[in-house]
Amino acid sequence: MAASLVCALFWAGAARADKIVLKNGRKIVASNVVEEGDKIRYETSAGQMVLPRSIVDHIEKGGMMPLTDSPAAVAANLSAEPPELPPVANASGIDQGAVHDGAVDRTYIAKVVNETRAGSLTANQAAARAYHAASIFEVTKGDLPNALIDARTALTYLPEEPALLMNVAYLYLRQSQFKESLEYLQRAERVAPKSADVYKLEGWAYYGMNRPDQAVAEWKKSLSLRPDAETQAALRKALRDKTEEENYLENESAHFQLKYNGAAQPELARQVLHVLEGHYEDIESELNFSPPDPVGVVLYTQQGFADITRAPGWVGALNDGRIRVPVRGLTGVDSELSRVLRHELTHSFIQQKTHGRVPTWIQEGVAQWMEGKRSEENAAVLVRIYDAGQAAPLGRLEGSWMGLPSDMAGYAYAWALANVEYIVETDGMGDIERILDRLGAGTSTEQALRDVLHDDYNDLMQSTAEYLKKNYGH
Ligand SMILES: [Zn+2]
């Protein structure tokens, strides 16, 4: 049924994933975890990794993870940990006072802070430690905004402490705020010039800012101080991009950094930027959001695209933190290319607005809506599938679609669009905006739907089927 439904666009979204818990308490979020004798193989955004079985405590199956190559997604899975805080008197007492019984004890922290009035170093160390403990606890609960507030407060008591500077930088990185992250990392570098982790994170910050040359330089510095599989894999990928893009030309506009193959026309590049700026303005007002960072765009010849992205053959363009578009010898922007750019740009907005915490069906549904697609000729087929009880549960379309065969992918795109179309047509884009805000704050998708639409997944699918019948039936 679905050949006519196939949408050639693709978003490397989130995937179901496992958590590897090490004996030292560290957790690694990974996909495709395989146990092979005395080794555990797994994949992260940075590539395939291997661990000795002996250091693994257990493996937790399931759970959502972002599986994009976007810097924010990778940062969320980095194994870099802030160095230990320097020892203070009664360290474990402070940690337990600040966080106990599954909550932060603000009364206790206020007491510790009170002691700093006399200005002693010990009291300042204790206050920093208490806020740091609160911040680490909030990270484990997925509450990054509050973790960042506490991390920054900790720093006010010990402004030169590398561990605290790195924690703030790391939290900015996880929220895709690369410039802010870099600022703190550069401060950390001045006080801890021999820390491999500082350079590792600096590499990611530069990578996120679309400055791969600086990222490569930082990762090389990091590796010269300490070998690290993640950094090695990130460096390899960045170098692969760099080789491909070596002969590319650059151009930029207010919100974009564009690279294109020398074989493409400079006029095409100029037109692409012009069209993108127009789309940017529209999407900005539709979603009521301005991405803080410039959006990277790469135009490829067809072969370059296949070599570099290693995406399935049905993928026409993709967005893995940068918008990657094959342009096949075009000399100007036609309506098809304009549509593709608008679709992929929507992904960049949603990615930045939600800090990457967004299910694939919402990403693809909203991107298609923005490019101007409507359910139309797909409505009848979708209704028939729904009435037969065969509709794909939206919960199953949260993860990556990368492994889907092309006909199934076509159905997934159409069904995602229909659900988003129903939401927008019923109450306007404001509902989507509110759902995205909740996802960005760490709420699960179904809870975000309940908060905004007062619907769960089943209600939404049923309403969507009714909407399709009413608007496209005869
Ligand atoms: Zn897409």
XYZ file of C-alpha atoms and ligand atoms in Angstrom:
475
model
C 0.000 0.000 0.000
C 2.718 2.297 0.816
C 4.920 2.966 -2.154
C 2.942 6.124 -2.777
C 3.358 7.141 0.834
C 7.124 7.040 0.864
C 8.637 10.253 2.047
C 12.270 10.492 1.166
C 13.187 12.538 4.173
C 14.643 11.205 7.303
C 15.443 12.214 10.801
C 17.890 10.228 12.880
C 15.747 10.501 15.998
C 15.626 8.747 19.304
C 15.934 5.007 19.785
C 15.041 2.461 22.401
C 18.189 1.770 24.274
C 19.801 -0.043 27.139
C 21.727 1.158 30.119
C 24.998 -0.520 31.055
C 25.657 -0.095 34.757
C 29.311 -0.482 35.706
C 30.546 -1.786 39.041
C 31.879 1.685 39.865
C 28.331 3.055 39.518
C 28.876 4.788 36.176
C 26.042 4.332 33.673
C 26.407 4.185 29.908
C 23.389 4.625 27.682
C 23.858 2.535 24.568
C 22.095 0.713 21.788
C 22.651 -2.764 20.357
C 24.213 -4.064 23.546
C 25.602 -7.545 22.859
C 27.314 -9.833 25.349
C 30.103 -11.851 23.758
C 32.036 -14.052 26.170
C 34.042 -11.798 28.445
C 33.202 -8.679 26.410
C 30.227 -6.342 26.098
C 29.827 -4.658 22.728
C 27.569 -1.639 22.339
C 26.960 1.377 20.209
C 26.768 5.035 21.095
C 26.470 8.043 18.857
C 30.241 8.150 18.837
C 30.595 4.653 17.358
C 31.012 1.039 18.474
C 32.565 0.428 21.883
C 33.750 -2.630 23.800
C 33.933 -3.129 27.554
C 35.364 -6.030 29.547
C 32.495 -8.037 31.138
C 34.348 -7.962 34.448
C 33.717 -4.250 35.086
C 29.983 -4.437 34.251
C 27.544 -4.860 37.096
C 24.348 -5.312 35.086
C 22.482 -4.166 31.982
C 19.085 -2.453 32.101
C 17.026 -2.980 28.969
C 14.792 -0.410 27.369
C 14.358 3.334 27.869
C 14.668 6.219 25.483
C 17.889 7.639 24.223
C 18.669 10.158 21.582
C 20.528 8.393 18.799
C 21.339 11.321 16.598
C 24.871 12.376 15.939
C 23.969 15.843 17.120
C 26.498 17.223 19.606
C 23.799 17.609 22.242
C 22.769 13.982 21.865
C 26.328 12.781 22.041
C 27.063 15.063 24.966
C 24.155 13.446 26.797
C 25.997 10.136 26.543
C 29.528 11.284 27.173
C 31.376 9.298 29.750
C 33.406 12.329 30.814
C 32.874 12.951 34.477
C 33.801 16.059 36.419
C 36.887 15.407 38.528
C 36.310 14.843 42.215
C 35.933 17.937 44.304
C 38.954 18.522 46.530
C 38.538 16.957 49.965
C 36.818 19.017 52.626
C 36.100 18.254 56.240
C 32.948 16.139 56.659
C 32.469 15.705 52.873
C 30.090 12.753 53.085
C 28.127 14.469 55.859
C 27.560 17.461 53.571
C 26.568 15.227 50.628
C 24.039 13.358 52.768
C 22.765 16.555 54.355
C 22.154 18.182 50.952
C 20.404 15.198 49.380
C 18.489 12.570 51.272
C 15.231 10.642 51.047
C 15.027 11.253 47.309
C 15.055 15.056 47.525
C 17.291 18.099 47.912
C 17.186 19.497 51.438
C 17.094 23.283 50.903
C 16.896 24.009 54.620
C 20.136 22.146 55.208
C 21.830 23.962 52.306
C 20.675 27.340 53.657
C 22.305 26.478 56.969
C 25.599 25.615 55.278
C 25.416 28.834 53.260
C 24.822 30.815 56.422
C 28.235 29.707 57.684
C 29.972 31.428 54.740
C 29.208 34.908 56.062
C 32.438 34.937 58.065
C 34.274 34.323 54.794
C 36.315 31.251 55.772
C 37.578 28.995 52.980
C 36.272 25.889 54.729
C 32.753 27.316 54.868
C 32.882 28.258 51.179
C 34.097 24.757 50.299
C 31.209 23.263 52.247
C 28.631 25.481 50.500
C 30.080 24.659 47.070
C 29.978 20.981 47.930
C 26.350 21.126 49.063
C 25.175 22.830 45.863
C 27.323 20.477 43.778
C 25.680 17.477 45.454
C 22.244 18.960 44.682
C 23.260 19.515 41.055
C 24.538 15.946 40.573
C 21.323 14.599 42.113
C 19.184 16.688 39.726
C 21.177 15.373 36.747
C 20.326 11.823 37.749
C 16.649 12.844 37.836
C 16.924 14.385 34.360
C 16.213 17.874 35.677
C 18.928 19.699 33.765
C 17.616 23.273 34.226
C 17.742 23.042 38.036
C 20.992 21.081 37.927
C 22.499 24.005 36.036
C 21.215 26.590 38.520
C 22.724 24.659 41.437
C 25.979 24.043 39.551
C 26.348 27.755 38.855
C 25.546 28.612 42.471
C 28.201 26.137 43.660
C 30.713 27.960 41.494
C 30.062 31.306 43.178
C 31.649 29.883 46.362
C 34.745 28.476 44.592
C 35.030 30.316 41.255
C 38.371 28.733 40.309
C 37.489 25.104 41.026
C 37.973 23.066 37.804
C 35.431 20.371 38.777
C 32.716 22.984 39.292
C 33.609 24.842 36.090
C 33.440 21.574 34.164
C 30.116 20.604 35.673
C 28.569 23.896 34.538
C 30.142 23.501 31.080
C 28.904 19.917 30.822
C 25.340 20.917 31.697
C 25.358 23.703 29.110
C 26.651 21.219 26.561
C 23.848 18.781 27.349
C 21.362 21.561 26.672
C 22.994 22.479 23.357
C 24.207 25.831 24.688
C 27.639 25.532 23.166
C 28.913 29.077 23.471
C 28.154 29.218 27.185
C 29.726 25.789 27.632
C 32.913 26.919 25.917
C 33.183 29.973 28.105
C 33.335 27.829 31.246
C 35.640 25.277 29.648
C 38.110 27.997 28.770
C 38.058 29.112 32.390
C 38.622 25.491 33.446
C 41.490 25.164 30.989
C 43.272 28.137 32.572
C 43.226 26.495 36.015
C 43.590 22.847 34.872
C 45.646 22.847 31.645
C 46.422 19.119 31.950
C 42.840 17.803 32.094
C 41.981 15.505 29.173
C 38.277 15.886 29.994
C 38.378 19.662 29.579
C 39.720 19.297 26.021
C 37.286 16.481 25.271
C 34.317 18.672 26.199
C 35.833 21.664 24.409
C 35.945 19.519 21.279
C 32.215 18.819 21.608
C 31.407 22.471 22.214
C 33.267 23.484 19.053
C 31.669 20.636 17.136
C 28.261 21.847 18.238
C 29.133 25.330 17.043
C 29.953 23.886 13.621
C 33.649 24.536 14.024
C 35.037 21.056 13.267
C 38.630 22.270 12.806
C 38.802 23.513 16.390
C 36.982 20.371 17.567
C 39.650 18.205 15.932
C 42.440 20.253 17.543
C 40.878 19.945 21.020
C 40.246 16.199 20.706
C 43.852 15.649 19.624
C 45.037 17.533 22.708
C 42.728 15.416 24.869
C 44.053 12.160 23.365
C 47.664 13.262 23.873
C 46.913 13.487 27.603
C 44.861 10.284 27.925
C 43.598 7.644 25.462
C 39.787 7.514 25.258
C 37.635 5.445 22.887
C 34.819 7.995 22.652
C 37.149 10.845 21.807
C 38.935 8.643 19.263
C 35.623 7.783 17.566
C 34.491 11.414 17.549
C 37.805 12.478 16.052
C 37.544 9.820 13.334
C 34.075 11.005 12.335
C 35.097 14.668 12.325
C 38.135 13.877 10.176
C 35.934 11.931 7.726
C 33.715 15.013 7.394
C 36.756 17.234 7.041
C 38.278 15.174 4.207
C 34.996 15.278 2.316
C 34.584 18.992 2.917
C 38.212 19.976 2.317
C 37.470 21.359 -1.123
C 34.128 22.798 -0.153
C 33.426 26.477 -0.275
C 31.826 28.378 2.549
C 29.182 30.994 2.747
C 27.088 32.304 5.599
C 24.093 34.425 6.461
C 22.533 35.730 9.658
C 21.464 32.288 10.949
C 23.319 29.781 8.764
C 26.754 28.450 7.988
C 26.758 26.785 4.603
C 29.319 24.500 2.992
C 29.061 23.221 -0.531
C 31.013 21.181 -2.970
C 33.039 23.117 -5.484
C 31.025 21.393 -8.224
C 27.867 23.198 -7.064
C 27.291 26.741 -8.231
C 28.007 29.704 -5.920
C 24.708 31.103 -7.161
C 22.910 27.998 -5.852
C 24.567 28.450 -2.457
C 23.487 32.070 -2.344
C 19.904 31.140 -3.231
C 19.831 28.346 -0.641
C 20.806 30.794 2.098
C 18.201 33.272 0.930
C 15.455 30.634 0.942
C 16.581 29.296 4.328
C 16.457 32.760 5.901
C 12.857 33.102 4.687
C 11.890 29.721 6.133
C 13.711 30.592 9.350
C 11.533 33.621 9.907
C 8.321 31.639 9.294
C 9.216 28.731 11.555
C 10.506 31.100 14.230
C 7.111 32.760 14.501
C 5.150 29.479 14.158
C 7.045 27.792 16.996
C 7.641 31.003 18.925
C 11.308 30.120 19.340
C 14.688 31.312 18.077
C 17.482 28.719 18.032
C 20.442 30.178 19.941
C 23.069 28.658 17.653
C 23.671 29.102 13.937
C 22.434 26.173 11.837
C 25.030 24.289 9.796
C 24.081 23.262 6.254
C 26.069 21.094 3.845
C 25.168 20.702 0.175
C 26.514 17.486 -1.348
C 26.880 15.953 -4.709
C 24.920 12.672 -4.611
C 27.948 10.434 -4.118
C 29.470 12.581 -1.386
C 26.174 12.348 0.510
C 26.086 8.550 0.398
C 29.767 8.233 1.384
C 29.561 10.524 4.337
C 26.129 9.848 5.854
C 26.022 6.043 5.431
C 22.233 6.368 5.564
C 19.844 3.829 3.978
C 19.258 4.314 0.270
C 15.745 5.751 0.696
C 17.034 8.718 2.680
C 16.963 11.871 0.608
C 18.276 14.443 3.038
C 18.939 14.362 6.720
C 19.608 16.383 9.793
C 22.088 15.035 12.313
C 22.825 18.386 13.875
C 23.637 19.824 10.480
C 21.258 19.896 7.543
C 22.733 17.638 4.872
C 21.199 17.899 1.437
C 22.220 16.233 -1.817
C 21.726 18.736 -4.652
C 22.466 16.611 -7.721
C 23.802 19.281 -10.056
C 20.969 21.747 -9.431
C 21.793 25.322 -10.391
C 18.969 27.037 -8.511
C 16.479 26.411 -5.710
C 13.322 24.830 -7.127
C 10.157 24.265 -5.119
C 11.197 20.699 -4.259
C 14.530 21.801 -2.752
C 12.821 24.662 -0.921
C 10.401 22.142 0.634
C 13.265 19.851 1.680
C 15.127 22.765 3.275
C 12.031 23.839 5.188
C 11.459 20.294 6.440
C 15.045 19.838 7.608
C 15.187 23.305 9.152
C 12.106 22.471 11.211
C 14.081 19.542 12.656
C 16.850 21.940 13.712
C 14.343 24.187 15.483
C 12.678 21.274 17.284
C 16.018 19.723 18.191
C 17.228 22.960 19.788
C 13.886 23.803 21.410
C 13.611 20.382 23.115
C 17.347 19.835 23.662
C 16.925 16.683 21.593
C 14.268 15.138 23.860
C 11.600 14.560 21.232
C 10.047 11.405 19.757
C 10.543 10.771 16.053
C 6.811 10.862 15.236
C 6.540 14.450 16.526
C 9.749 15.497 14.732
C 8.572 14.050 11.425
C 4.936 15.062 11.856
C 5.745 18.711 12.531
C 8.473 18.856 9.845
C 6.018 17.579 7.230
C 3.333 19.980 8.412
C 5.800 22.882 8.110
C 6.857 21.880 4.605
C 3.179 22.092 3.610
C 2.241 18.394 3.434
C -1.294 17.395 4.456
C -2.857 13.944 4.826
C -5.066 14.203 1.717
C -4.636 11.099 -0.448
C -3.164 9.094 2.457
C -6.197 9.670 4.701
C -8.309 6.808 3.329
C -5.518 4.245 3.728
C -4.702 5.435 7.249
C -8.356 5.191 8.279
C -8.652 1.690 6.826
C -5.548 0.572 8.740
C -6.843 2.181 11.939
C -10.308 0.625 11.622
C -8.709 -2.774 11.082
C -6.925 -2.322 14.416
C -3.575 -2.310 12.635
C -2.481 1.276 13.309
C 1.082 1.608 14.577
C 0.913 2.675 18.259
C 2.552 6.102 18.532
C 4.565 4.850 21.492
C 6.312 2.506 19.083
C 7.174 5.392 16.747
C 9.094 7.327 19.377
C 12.460 5.757 18.612
C 14.661 5.769 15.525
C 13.098 4.905 12.170
C 16.500 4.169 10.684
C 15.919 0.415 10.610
C 12.445 0.563 9.011
C 11.955 -0.888 5.516
C 10.913 1.844 3.093
C 7.194 0.931 2.876
C 6.870 0.860 6.661
C 8.758 4.155 6.857
C 6.275 5.630 4.378
C 3.372 4.580 6.583
C 5.116 5.935 9.708
C 5.599 9.344 8.081
C 1.972 9.524 6.948
C 0.590 8.453 10.345
C 2.880 10.910 12.182
C 1.694 13.737 9.934
C -1.967 12.826 10.455
C -1.656 12.992 14.251
C 0.186 16.316 14.178
C -2.249 17.665 11.591
C -5.169 16.782 13.851
C -3.526 18.590 16.808
C -2.720 21.726 14.811
C -6.072 21.884 13.009
C -7.970 21.433 16.268
C -6.266 23.936 18.534
C -3.472 25.578 16.591
C 0.307 25.445 16.629
C 0.277 26.710 20.236
C -0.467 23.150 21.397
C 2.571 21.814 19.565
C 4.652 24.595 21.093
C 3.454 23.668 24.590
C 4.088 19.959 23.991
C 7.629 20.718 22.781
C 8.294 22.900 25.830
C 7.270 20.083 28.151
C 9.412 17.559 26.278
C 12.343 19.967 26.552
C 11.834 20.118 30.301
C 12.123 16.328 30.495
C 8.440 15.276 30.558
C 7.611 11.965 28.808
C 5.724 12.268 25.524
C 2.505 10.718 26.754
C 2.510 12.900 29.886
C 3.106 15.996 27.722
C 0.069 14.990 25.603
C -2.023 14.562 28.744
C -0.928 17.948 30.107
C -1.662 19.831 26.894
C -4.376 17.873 25.077
C -5.851 15.935 28.032
C -5.412 12.877 25.806
C -3.316 9.738 26.079
C -1.881 7.964 23.034
C -5.027 5.927 22.388
C -7.304 8.976 22.643
C -5.074 10.892 20.259
C -5.019 8.121 17.654
C -8.783 7.723 17.831
C -9.347 11.481 17.476
C -6.941 11.514 14.546
C -8.827 8.712 12.789
C -12.105 10.593 13.330
C -10.544 13.812 12.055
C -9.362 12.044 8.896
C -12.839 10.573 8.263
C -14.544 13.900 8.804
C -12.184 15.995 6.676
C -11.162 13.630 3.911
C -14.029 11.126 3.826
C -16.822 11.509 1.292
Zn 12.355 14.556 8.501
